[in-house]
Short mmCIF file of C-alpha atoms and ligand atoms in Angstrom, two decimals:
data_model
loop_
_atom_site.label_atom_id
_atom_site.label_comp_id
_atom_site.label_asym_id
_atom_site.label_seq_id
_atom_site.Cartn_x
_atom_site.Cartn_y
_atom_site.Cartn_z
CA UNK I 1 9.27 -3.26 26.02
CA UNK I 2 12.54 -5.31 25.34
CA UNK I 3 13.64 -4.79 22.35
CA UNK I 4 16.39 -6.88 19.94
CA UNK I 5 19.29 -5.63 18.54
CA UNK I 6 19.30 -1.68 20.16
CA UNK I 7 21.57 0.32 19.47
CA UNK I 8 23.11 1.83 22.46
CA UNK I 9 26.14 4.37 20.44
CA UNK I 10 22.95 6.03 16.95
CA UNK I 11 26.22 6.85 14.46
CA UNK I 12 26.16 8.92 11.07
CA UNK I 13 27.09 6.93 8.54
CA UNK I 14 29.60 8.55 6.03
CA UNK I 15 31.66 7.94 3.61
CA UNK I 16 30.26 3.97 3.66
CA UNK I 17 31.22 3.85 6.96
CA UNK I 18 29.59 4.30 10.55
CA UNK I 19 31.63 7.09 12.11
CA UNK I 20 31.98 8.62 15.67
CA UNK I 21 31.81 13.30 15.52
CA UNK I 22 35.08 14.77 14.68
CA UNK I 23 34.43 16.40 17.75
CA UNK I 24 33.01 13.63 19.75
CA UNK I 25 29.77 15.06 21.17
CA UNK I 26 26.68 12.97 21.58
CA UNK I 27 22.50 13.50 22.30
CA UNK I 28 20.39 11.66 24.31
CA UNK I 29 17.61 9.48 22.87
CA UNK I 30 14.83 9.00 24.76
CA UNK I 31 11.42 7.07 25.16
CA UNK I 32 8.22 8.60 25.35
CA UNK I 33 7.02 5.32 27.20
CA UNK I 34 8.76 5.19 30.33
CA UNK I 35 10.51 9.03 29.22
CA UNK I 36 13.72 8.21 30.06
CA UNK I 37 17.54 7.63 27.81
CA UNK I 38 18.10 4.88 26.76
CA UNK I 39 20.86 5.68 23.75
CA UNK I 40 23.70 8.30 23.34
CA UNK I 41 23.10 9.35 18.81
CA UNK I 42 26.40 10.73 17.38
CA UNK I 43 26.00 14.88 17.99
CA UNK I 44 26.99 16.01 13.75
CA UNK I 45 28.44 19.62 13.81
CA UNK I 46 29.96 21.96 11.04
CA UNK I 47 33.10 19.03 10.77
CA UNK I 48 30.88 15.77 10.43
CA UNK I 49 28.79 17.61 8.02
CA UNK I 50 31.64 19.03 5.90
CA UNK I 51 32.87 15.42 5.65
CA UNK I 52 29.63 14.60 4.80
CA UNK I 53 29.56 16.61 1.56
CA UNK I 54 32.72 16.60 0.41
CA UNK I 55 32.01 11.99 1.12
CA UNK I 56 28.50 12.69 -1.16
CA UNK I 57 29.96 14.99 -3.89
CA UNK I 58 33.39 12.18 -4.43
CA UNK I 59 30.13 9.75 -4.60
CA UNK I 60 28.14 12.71 -6.91
CA UNK I 61 30.01 11.92 -10.52
CA UNK I 62 29.76 8.25 -10.94
CA UNK I 63 26.53 8.01 -9.39
CA UNK I 64 24.74 10.13 -11.55
CA UNK I 65 26.34 8.14 -14.58
CA UNK I 66 24.83 5.58 -14.19
CA UNK I 67 22.16 4.23 -16.63
CA UNK I 68 18.94 4.91 -15.29
CA UNK I 69 17.76 1.16 -15.08
CA UNK I 70 20.79 0.93 -13.57
CA UNK I 71 19.72 3.10 -10.76
CA UNK I 72 16.48 1.06 -10.62
CA UNK I 73 18.02 -1.86 -9.53
CA UNK I 74 19.40 -0.93 -6.45
CA UNK I 75 15.92 1.38 -5.51
CA UNK I 76 14.91 -2.42 -6.04
CA UNK I 77 17.20 -3.70 -3.32
CA UNK I 78 16.82 -1.83 -1.19
CA UNK I 79 13.14 -1.83 -1.58
CA UNK I 80 13.06 -5.72 -0.88
CA UNK I 81 16.39 -4.67 1.96
CA UNK I 82 13.62 -2.60 3.75
CA UNK I 83 10.49 -5.09 3.92
CA UNK I 84 12.98 -7.73 4.52
CA UNK I 85 13.70 -5.44 8.76
CA UNK I 86 9.90 -5.14 8.54
CA UNK I 87 8.86 -6.57 12.18
CA UNK I 88 12.26 -4.40 13.68
CA UNK I 89 11.45 -1.80 11.72
CA UNK I 90 8.10 -1.70 13.07
CA UNK I 91 9.41 -2.26 16.91
CA UNK I 92 12.45 0.20 16.42
CA UNK I 93 9.46 3.02 14.96
CA UNK I 94 7.01 1.88 18.35
CA UNK I 95 9.86 2.77 20.59
CA UNK I 96 11.07 5.24 19.90
CA UNK I 97 7.74 7.55 18.65
CA UNK I 98 5.17 6.17 20.40
CA UNK I 99 3.43 5.16 17.95
CA UNK I 100 0.89 2.41 18.12
CA UNK I 101 2.74 -0.65 17.19
CA UNK I 102 -0.62 -1.51 14.89
CA UNK I 103 0.39 1.70 13.05
CA UNK I 104 4.40 1.48 12.72
CA UNK I 105 4.05 -2.14 11.32
CA UNK I 106 2.58 -0.38 7.70
CA UNK I 107 5.83 2.15 7.59
CA UNK I 108 8.04 -0.55 5.87
CA UNK I 109 5.47 -1.75 3.41
CA UNK I 110 5.32 1.70 2.06
CA UNK I 111 8.19 3.32 2.63
CA UNK I 112 9.76 0.06 0.24
CA UNK I 113 7.22 1.06 -2.31
CA UNK I 114 8.80 4.65 -2.44
CA UNK I 115 12.03 3.30 -4.04
CA UNK I 116 10.30 0.34 -5.96
CA UNK I 117 7.93 3.78 -6.93
CA UNK I 118 11.11 5.74 -8.28
CA UNK I 119 13.20 3.18 -9.46
CA UNK I 120 9.77 2.30 -12.12
CA UNK I 121 9.47 6.41 -12.32
CA UNK I 122 12.95 6.47 -13.37
CA UNK I 123 13.68 3.25 -15.50
CA UNK I 124 10.61 4.32 -17.87
CA UNK I 125 11.66 7.97 -17.86
CA UNK I 126 12.63 9.38 -21.78
CA UNK I 127 13.32 13.21 -22.48
CA UNK I 128 10.98 15.83 -23.87
CA UNK I 129 11.43 16.49 -27.30
CA UNK I 130 10.11 19.81 -29.59
CA UNK I 131 9.91 20.41 -33.22
CA UNK I 132 9.79 23.66 -34.82
CA UNK I 133 8.23 22.67 -38.59
CA UNK I 134 11.75 21.65 -40.60
CA UNK I 135 13.24 24.18 -39.23
CA UNK I 136 14.36 23.88 -35.28
CA UNK I 137 14.32 21.19 -33.29
CA UNK I 138 14.32 21.05 -29.18
CA UNK I 139 15.58 18.30 -26.70
CA UNK I 140 15.67 18.13 -23.35
CA UNK I 141 18.21 16.69 -21.15
CA UNK I 142 17.90 16.26 -17.65
CA UNK I 143 20.89 16.25 -15.11
CA UNK I 144 20.29 15.27 -11.40
CA UNK I 145 20.85 18.57 -9.45
CA UNK I 146 23.99 17.40 -7.03
CA UNK I 147 24.00 16.89 -4.08
CA UNK I 148 20.44 16.93 -2.53
CA UNK I 149 19.85 17.83 1.29
CA UNK I 150 17.42 16.59 2.92
CA UNK I 151 15.74 16.83 6.24
CA UNK I 152 12.63 15.49 7.92
CA UNK I 153 10.37 15.45 11.41
CA UNK I 154 10.44 12.87 13.33
CA UNK I 155 6.67 12.00 12.67
CA UNK I 156 6.80 8.33 10.82
CA UNK I 157 10.14 8.62 10.64
CA UNK I 158 11.61 5.68 8.86
CA UNK I 159 8.88 6.41 5.99
CA UNK I 160 9.51 10.09 5.68
CA UNK I 161 12.76 10.32 4.49
CA UNK I 162 11.92 7.22 2.12
CA UNK I 163 10.36 9.97 0.56
CA UNK I 164 12.99 12.45 -0.40
CA UNK I 165 15.81 9.07 -0.21
CA UNK I 166 14.07 7.24 -3.03
CA UNK I 167 13.32 9.41 -5.78
CA UNK I 168 16.66 11.92 -4.52
CA UNK I 169 18.38 8.39 -5.80
CA UNK I 170 16.63 7.54 -8.92
CA UNK I 171 17.07 11.03 -10.32
CA UNK I 172 21.35 10.26 -9.30
CA UNK I 173 21.60 12.60 -7.14
CA UNK I 174 23.92 11.24 -4.01
CA UNK I 175 22.96 13.32 -0.09
CA UNK I 176 23.59 13.97 3.18
CA UNK I 177 20.30 13.54 5.67
CA UNK I 178 19.36 14.77 8.56
CA UNK I 179 16.77 12.76 10.29
CA UNK I 180 15.29 14.59 13.19
CA UNK I 181 17.00 14.66 16.85
CA UNK I 182 14.29 12.81 19.19
CA UNK I 183 13.56 9.66 16.97
CA UNK I 184 17.13 8.80 15.18
CA UNK I 185 16.75 4.81 16.16
CA UNK I 186 14.92 3.58 12.06
CA UNK I 187 17.49 5.34 10.96
CA UNK I 188 19.83 3.34 12.30
CA UNK I 189 18.46 1.10 9.89
CA UNK I 190 19.65 2.33 6.45
CA UNK I 191 23.41 1.75 6.37
CA UNK I 192 23.09 -1.72 6.88
CA UNK I 193 20.08 -1.24 4.23
CA UNK I 194 22.14 0.52 1.92
CA UNK I 195 25.67 -1.72 1.97
CA UNK I 196 23.33 -5.16 1.37
CA UNK I 197 20.77 -3.06 -1.65
CA UNK I 198 25.37 -3.00 -2.99
CA UNK I 199 24.65 1.59 -3.02
CA UNK I 200 28.14 2.50 -3.54
CA UNK I 201 29.64 3.96 -0.29
CA UNK I 202 29.35 7.88 0.10
CA UNK I 203 26.54 8.20 -2.46
CA UNK I 204 23.87 8.45 0.83
CA UNK I 205 25.30 9.22 4.45
CA UNK I 206 23.45 10.66 7.48
CA UNK I 207 24.65 12.67 9.54
CA UNK I 208 22.55 12.92 13.20
CA UNK I 209 21.90 16.06 15.25
CA UNK I 210 20.46 18.63 16.57
CA UNK I 211 18.36 21.40 14.10
CA UNK I 212 20.49 24.73 14.68
CA UNK I 213 23.57 22.52 14.13
CA UNK I 214 23.81 19.75 12.32
CA UNK I 215 20.11 21.02 10.35
CA UNK I 216 21.65 24.61 9.78
CA UNK I 217 25.23 23.93 8.10
CA UNK I 218 23.92 21.38 5.75
CA UNK I 219 21.35 24.39 4.97
CA UNK I 220 24.47 26.55 4.04
CA UNK I 221 27.17 25.02 3.45
CA UNK I 222 27.69 25.36 -0.30
CA UNK I 223 28.14 22.12 -2.12
CA UNK I 224 24.52 21.34 -1.83
CA UNK I 225 22.04 22.76 -4.44
CA UNK I 226 19.32 21.43 -3.18
CA UNK I 227 17.11 21.64 -0.07
CA UNK I 228 14.45 18.94 0.64
CA UNK I 229 12.22 20.01 4.04
CA UNK I 230 9.80 18.37 6.23
CA UNK I 231 8.96 20.12 9.26
CA UNK I 232 7.39 22.62 11.25
CA UNK I 233 6.37 25.79 9.11
CA UNK I 234 8.86 28.00 11.31
CA UNK I 235 12.02 25.93 10.51
CA UNK I 236 10.60 26.01 7.28
CA UNK I 237 10.60 29.60 6.63
CA UNK I 238 14.02 29.83 8.98
CA UNK I 239 15.67 27.42 5.67
CA UNK I 240 14.41 29.26 3.31
CA UNK I 241 16.13 32.42 4.76
CA UNK I 242 19.43 30.43 5.05
CA UNK I 243 19.43 29.30 1.84
CA UNK I 244 19.55 32.15 0.32
CA UNK I 245 22.95 32.96 0.46
CA UNK I 246 23.57 30.23 -2.58
CA UNK I 247 20.07 30.80 -4.04
CA UNK I 248 19.88 27.36 -3.73
CA UNK I 249 16.42 24.65 -4.55
CA UNK I 250 14.14 24.36 -1.94
CA UNK I 251 11.10 22.06 -2.00
CA UNK I 252 9.42 22.58 1.97
CA UNK I 253 6.55 20.37 3.58
CA UNK I 254 5.49 22.30 6.56
CA UNK I 255 2.29 22.51 8.96
CA UNK I 256 -1.32 22.14 8.51
CA UNK I 257 -4.82 22.95 10.16
CA UNK I 258 -6.73 20.78 7.51
CA UNK I 259 -10.15 20.68 7.03
CA UNK I 260 -12.97 18.00 7.16
CA UNK I 261 -15.54 19.88 6.01
CA UNK I 262 -19.13 17.48 6.88
CA UNK I 263 -22.79 17.61 5.15
CA UNK I 264 -26.39 16.59 6.02
CA UNK I 265 -26.35 15.00 3.07
CA UNK I 266 -23.07 13.57 3.88
CA UNK I 267 -22.78 9.06 4.49
CA UNK I 268 -22.61 10.24 8.12
CA UNK I 269 -21.08 7.17 9.56
CA UNK I 270 -18.56 6.82 6.94
CA UNK I 271 -17.79 10.44 7.95
CA UNK I 272 -17.88 10.02 11.50
CA UNK I 273 -15.25 7.17 10.79
CA UNK I 274 -12.91 8.61 8.61
CA UNK I 275 -12.94 12.17 10.75
CA UNK I 276 -11.94 10.31 14.16
CA UNK I 277 -9.32 7.87 12.22
CA UNK I 278 -8.40 11.51 9.95
CA UNK I 279 -7.40 12.81 13.36
CA UNK I 280 -6.57 10.43 15.81
CA UNK I 281 -4.47 8.27 13.74
CA UNK I 282 -0.81 8.19 14.21
CA UNK I 283 -1.24 8.96 17.27
CA UNK I 284 -2.63 12.81 15.57
CA UNK I 285 0.84 13.48 15.19
CA UNK I 286 0.37 13.88 11.03
CA UNK I 287 0.41 16.97 8.72
CA UNK I 288 -2.71 15.63 7.22
CA UNK I 289 -4.70 15.82 10.12
CA UNK I 290 -8.06 16.46 9.19
CA UNK I 291 -8.55 18.53 12.78
CA UNK I 292 -10.95 21.62 11.99
CA UNK I 293 -14.13 19.75 11.65
CA UNK I 294 -16.32 21.96 10.24
CA UNK I 295 -19.92 20.93 10.65
CA UNK I 296 -23.23 21.55 8.67
CA UNK I 297 -25.31 23.51 11.27
CA UNK I 298 -28.46 20.67 10.64
CA UNK I 299 -25.84 17.87 12.10
CA UNK I 300 -24.28 19.39 14.56
CA UNK I 301 -25.53 18.72 17.70
CA UNK I 302 -25.55 14.74 16.55
CA UNK I 303 -22.34 14.36 14.85
CA UNK I 304 -20.18 16.51 17.38
CA UNK I 305 -21.96 13.92 20.12
CA UNK I 306 -21.14 10.47 18.23
CA UNK I 307 -17.26 12.10 17.57
CA UNK I 308 -17.16 13.54 21.56
CA UNK I 309 -18.08 9.34 22.19
CA UNK I 310 -16.12 8.00 19.73
CA UNK I 311 -13.39 10.18 21.25
CA UNK I 312 -13.59 8.36 24.78
CA UNK I 313 -13.72 4.76 23.55
CA UNK I 314 -10.59 5.73 21.34
CA UNK I 315 -8.60 2.52 23.34
CA UNK I 316 -4.92 4.95 24.25
CA UNK I 317 -2.33 2.41 25.68
CA UNK I 318 1.27 1.24 25.19
CA UNK I 319 1.75 1.04 22.25
CA UNK I 320 3.29 -2.26 21.91
CA UNK I 321 -0.27 -3.13 22.41
CA UNK I 322 -1.85 -4.46 20.04
CA UNK I 323 -5.23 -3.27 21.00
CA UNK I 324 -3.59 0.31 21.41
CA UNK I 325 -5.55 3.22 18.93
CA UNK I 326 -3.25 6.17 20.34
CA UNK I 327 -0.44 5.60 22.47
CA UNK I 328 1.77 7.21 23.50
CA UNK I 329 2.94 11.23 22.44
CA UNK I 330 6.72 12.14 20.44
CA UNK I 331 8.13 13.82 23.44
CA UNK I 332 8.06 14.55 27.11
CA UNK I 333 8.43 18.80 25.65
CA UNK I 334 5.58 18.13 22.93
CA UNK I 335 3.24 16.61 25.46
CA UNK I 336 3.50 20.02 26.94
CA UNK I 337 3.17 22.02 24.31
CA UNK I 338 -0.03 19.50 23.72
CA UNK I 339 -1.44 19.74 27.01
CA UNK I 340 -1.13 23.39 26.83
CA UNK I 341 -3.09 23.50 23.53
CA UNK I 342 -5.88 22.24 25.62
CA UNK I 343 -5.35 24.22 28.47
CA UNK I 344 -5.81 26.95 25.82
CA UNK I 345 -9.12 25.71 24.34
CA UNK I 346 -10.46 25.10 27.91
CA UNK I 347 -10.64 28.77 27.84
CA UNK I 348 -11.74 29.05 24.15
CA UNK I 349 -14.59 26.96 23.77
CA UNK I 350 -16.18 23.98 25.16
CA UNK I 351 -14.44 20.38 25.94
CA UNK I 352 -16.69 17.62 25.21
CA UNK I 353 -14.44 14.80 25.05
CA UNK I 354 -11.09 13.93 26.54
CA UNK I 355 -8.37 16.08 27.85
CA UNK I 356 -6.85 14.93 30.08
CA UNK I 357 -4.47 11.65 30.81
CA UNK I 358 -5.63 8.67 31.13
CA UNK I 359 -6.30 6.99 34.55
CA UNK I 360 -4.51 3.42 33.89
CA UNK I 361 -1.83 5.62 32.32
CA UNK I 362 0.29 7.16 35.21
CA UNK I 363 3.58 7.60 34.05
CA UNK I 364 4.10 8.52 29.35
CA UNK I 365 2.99 11.03 27.31
CA UNK I 366 -0.78 10.04 27.26
CA UNK I 367 -3.57 12.27 26.79
CA UNK I 368 -7.55 10.35 25.64
CA UNK I 369 -8.32 12.17 22.50
CA UNK I 370 -9.42 15.39 22.63
CA UNK I 371 -12.96 17.19 21.08
CA UNK I 372 -13.80 20.81 21.65
CA UNK I 373 -16.79 21.90 20.29
CA UNK I 374 -18.43 25.13 19.64
CA UNK I 375 -14.93 27.16 17.97
CA UNK I 376 -15.04 30.05 16.88
CA UNK I 377 -12.25 30.49 14.43
CA UNK I 378 -10.29 33.20 15.73
CA UNK I 379 -9.40 30.50 18.80
CA UNK I 380 -5.96 29.87 19.31
CA UNK I 381 -6.87 26.03 18.63
CA UNK I 382 -8.57 26.57 15.56
CA UNK I 383 -5.70 28.70 13.94
CA UNK I 384 -2.91 26.62 15.02
CA UNK I 385 -1.67 23.52 14.36
CA UNK I 386 -1.37 21.20 18.03
CA UNK I 387 0.05 18.04 15.88
CA UNK I 388 -1.80 16.30 18.41
CA UNK I 389 -4.54 14.16 18.94
CA UNK I 390 -7.04 16.70 19.54
CA UNK I 391 -9.67 17.71 17.31
CA UNK I 392 -12.03 21.89 16.92
CA UNK I 393 -15.41 21.52 15.71
CA UNK I 394 -17.47 24.78 14.43
CA UNK I 395 -20.31 24.77 12.83
CA UNK I 396 -21.66 26.44 9.66
CA UNK I 397 -24.81 27.27 8.12
CA UNK I 398 -24.39 27.60 4.07
CA UNK I 399 -21.36 26.59 1.49
CA UNK I 400 -20.05 29.59 1.13
CA UNK I 401 -19.75 29.87 5.44
CA UNK I 402 -18.42 26.74 5.56
CA UNK I 403 -15.06 27.64 2.07
CA UNK I 404 -14.67 30.67 4.42
CA UNK I 405 -13.93 28.85 7.55
CA UNK I 406 -11.80 25.72 5.74
CA UNK I 407 -9.92 28.51 4.52
CA UNK I 408 -9.38 31.00 7.47
CA UNK I 409 -6.26 30.04 8.16
CA UNK I 410 -2.87 30.31 7.39
CA UNK I 411 -2.35 26.77 5.86
CA UNK I 412 -3.31 25.43 3.41
CA UNK I 413 -1.36 21.38 3.73
CA UNK I 414 -5.55 18.88 2.88
CA UNK I 415 -8.80 19.18 3.32
CA UNK I 416 -11.99 16.54 3.15
CA UNK I 417 -14.96 17.21 2.23
CA UNK I 418 -18.42 14.84 2.97
CA UNK I 419 -21.45 14.68 1.33
CA UNK I 420 -22.92 13.10 -1.19
CA UNK I 421 -24.18 15.98 -3.53
CA UNK I 422 -21.01 15.39 -6.38
CA UNK I 423 -20.94 18.46 -7.64
CA UNK I 424 -20.79 20.71 -4.82
CA UNK I 425 -18.11 18.31 -4.29
CA UNK I 426 -16.09 18.91 -6.32
CA UNK I 427 -17.25 23.51 -6.08
CA UNK I 428 -15.75 22.93 -2.95
CA UNK I 429 -12.59 20.94 -3.96
CA UNK I 430 -11.62 24.34 -6.16
CA UNK I 431 -12.68 26.67 -3.57
CA UNK I 432 -10.87 26.39 -0.74
CA UNK I 433 -6.95 26.65 -0.51
CA UNK I 434 -4.40 23.66 -0.27
CA UNK I 435 -3.08 21.03 -2.05
CA UNK I 436 -4.97 18.16 -1.61
CA UNK I 437 -8.10 17.76 -2.28
CA UNK I 438 -10.22 13.79 -0.50
CA UNK I 439 -13.81 14.23 -1.68
CA UNK I 440 -15.59 11.06 0.49
CA UNK I 441 -12.23 9.78 1.50
CA UNK I 442 -9.49 9.77 3.93
CA UNK I 443 -6.01 10.31 3.98
CA UNK I 444 -5.45 7.58 0.91
CA UNK I 445 -2.80 8.05 -1.84
CA UNK I 446 -1.51 7.28 -4.72
CA UNK I 447 1.85 8.20 -5.50
CA UNK I 448 1.97 9.80 -9.34
CA UNK I 449 0.82 12.69 -7.76
CA UNK I 450 1.43 15.56 -6.37
CA UNK I 451 1.55 16.16 -2.38
CA UNK I 452 2.47 19.24 -1.48
CA UNK I 453 0.77 22.13 0.31
CA UNK I 454 0.20 26.63 -0.44
CA UNK I 455 0.68 29.06 1.59
CA UNK I 456 2.19 28.71 5.11
CA UNK I 457 2.13 24.96 4.60
CA UNK I 458 4.49 24.63 2.17
CA UNK I 459 6.51 25.25 -0.70
CA UNK I 460 6.94 23.31 -4.13
CA UNK I 461 5.76 19.86 -4.40
CA UNK I 462 6.81 16.29 -4.45
CA UNK I 463 5.60 12.64 -5.55
CA UNK I 464 5.12 11.82 -9.16
CA UNK I 465 7.40 13.82 -12.11
CA UNK I 466 7.21 16.52 -9.25
CA UNK I 467 10.31 14.79 -7.22
CA UNK I 468 12.02 13.91 -10.61
CA UNK I 469 11.46 17.86 -11.62
CA UNK I 470 12.64 19.44 -8.39
CA UNK I 471 15.88 16.88 -8.22
CA UNK I 472 17.42 17.07 -11.49
CA UNK I 473 17.81 19.98 -13.60
CA UNK I 474 16.41 20.75 -17.28
CA UNK I 475 17.92 21.84 -20.04
CA UNK I 476 16.79 22.68 -23.57
CA UNK I 477 19.41 22.14 -26.53
CA UNK I 478 18.37 24.10 -29.51
CA UNK I 479 18.96 23.16 -32.99
CA UNK I 480 18.99 25.15 -36.39
CA UNK I 481 18.23 22.02 -38.78
CA UNK I 482 17.55 24.56 -41.64
CA UNK I 483 18.75 27.84 -43.09
CA UNK I 484 18.55 30.00 -39.47
CA UNK I 485 17.21 33.81 -40.85
CA UNK I 486 19.60 36.23 -39.42
CA UNK I 487 19.92 40.16 -39.17
CA UNK I 488 22.68 40.76 -40.17
CA UNK I 489 23.61 43.44 -37.94
CA UNK I 490 26.92 45.67 -39.42
CA UNK I 491 26.97 43.85 -42.65
CA UNK I 492 27.73 45.82 -46.32
CA UNK I 493 23.78 46.31 -47.38
P1 NAD V 1 11.46 21.17 13.19
O1 NAD V 1 10.20 22.00 12.38
O2 NAD V 1 11.05 21.28 14.79
O3 NAD V 1 12.15 19.82 12.25
C1 NAD V 1 12.69 19.01 11.31
C2 NAD V 1 12.94 18.68 11.18
O4 NAD V 1 14.51 20.62 10.77
C3 NAD V 1 14.43 17.76 12.10
O5 NAD V 1 15.56 17.38 11.59
C4 NAD V 1 15.22 19.74 12.80
O6 NAD V 1 16.08 18.72 13.40
C5 NAD V 1 15.58 20.47 11.29
N1 NAD V 1 15.96 21.45 12.15
C6 NAD V 1 15.58 22.85 12.68
N2 NAD V 1 15.74 24.21 12.98
C7 NAD V 1 16.98 23.95 11.98
C8 NAD V 1 17.53 24.29 11.63
N3 NAD V 1 17.80 26.11 11.91
N4 NAD V 1 18.57 24.23 10.22
C9 NAD V 1 18.06 22.84 10.04
N5 NAD V 1 17.27 22.38 9.75
C10 NAD V 1 16.86 22.65 11.62
O7 NAD V 1 10.20 19.94 13.02
P2 NAD V 1 9.60 18.32 13.76
O8 NAD V 1 8.51 19.26 15.10
O9 NAD V 1 10.28 17.63 14.19
O10 NAD V 1 7.61 18.04 12.63
C11 NAD V 1 6.45 17.97 12.85
C12 NAD V 1 6.41 18.89 11.61
O11 NAD V 1 6.48 18.51 10.55
C13 NAD V 1 4.43 19.35 11.95
O12 NAD V 1 4.49 20.77 11.79
C14 NAD V 1 3.88 18.54 10.22
O13 NAD V 1 3.06 19.11 9.94
C15 NAD V 1 5.33 18.64 9.93
N6 NAD V 1 5.33 17.52 8.34
C16 NAD V 1 4.84 17.79 7.35
C17 NAD V 1 4.43 16.76 6.39
C18 NAD V 1 4.60 18.11 5.00
O14 NAD V 1 4.27 17.32 4.15
N7 NAD V 1 3.39 19.08 5.16
C19 NAD V 1 4.88 15.98 6.63
C20 NAD V 1 4.93 15.89 7.80
C21 NAD V 1 5.08 16.67 9.42
#
């Protein structure tokens, strides 16, 4: 695939300037179709993070002092500049991540929507006041936390970056973003977007690099009081430990192994469409993928057979081909990891679809969508996040077993419930340990709602007012309006 304007060197963006690393290092950037190096990216070190944090620190007071409406105006302009790059962003994202082009095309609109939404929120934001009779009045003052550290993963990278950039900027924080090292290409569009929108220099800075180097330096920096992280559970644990030294505010959006629970009374055609889309869209590299499908016994054989048939017919192909439904997995290392799970799964359960490279694709990180049936609950492919086009299917006999199986992993991000008995749907929604539940629907979000997980899937919530709470500190000011009756210790009686 040839695409226009592919940079040869992806630089940092610090203090409104495009810069290389202070000590000059770079790392290879590889495309997932040919697994060849197509660019270098600046390799951020402690010195680059220091420089970026200093720029963000210097820009913070003026940005924080702007009125909410003035910041919102810049966010609207960022949204416009994102949308204007719709085609370029889609082709960059597809080239770098292996996402099918039809699925990359939605990313610019969603990213722009994040900026518009948080601009709306901040423009409309009021502060709370509390009155205690006639005697005391208390009000809340919100102030931005300071320099925010944003660390993001390689799946839908641009959209997930926007999901943190927009509320941080809306709240009045300045920031340093460390994008994922496997997919830095689309982040190279932010500098021109920020400049075009008139974002003051130093408010948003980007340092590329390896997690253990640039990411770790950001987490450990004493002038970064807040870390918003999206990525794997193990890295999340490590970041919480590292940030404890400075008692940072953290938000952790981590891994998942979300159940899709299908009852016999469900609209089975709709459930099947949703289950197939839920686990195979975005190449299965989706934190909220319904990667465990639990099916009520009377329909188990038929549903599993139909799921296997659909998986076998999913069109795997070049990410740039508009007819492709599943493209190339992001990186050869990740591809090997997913293949390893397929091998493990073949010993643990019954392979009913996929499990192999499609014959027509002799190179690149391709896997035919894979379905394992009769998966026991202690199987690794039932318990561990695979993050690829692989699904584990298991039967259940009644509602209580469905809930028990749904909850039988360390994760708790999302759950999908399919039934025409709405009372049962709500009962299960309340009983499942997860941050988000969809009843008779797939992953359709409302930006006003909280996003996040429980157990090993995360700490805290972002989305809607939760994001503003996260990026600001609330201070309460108590004011006496009447007489204050204070016990008179030490006064003459
Ligand atoms: P990862 O944890 O390997 O990396 C995520 C980011 O953390 C990268 O930018 C990486 O460079 C950085 N990093 C790595 N080590 C670090 C360290 N020691 N200190 C600071 N930063 C460090 O995750 P990944 O493989 O890029 O992403 C896939 C994972 O992300 C999956 O587990 C997926 O479920 C999860 N995810 C979760 C959500 C959610 O909202 N819950 C959304 C998308 C992805």
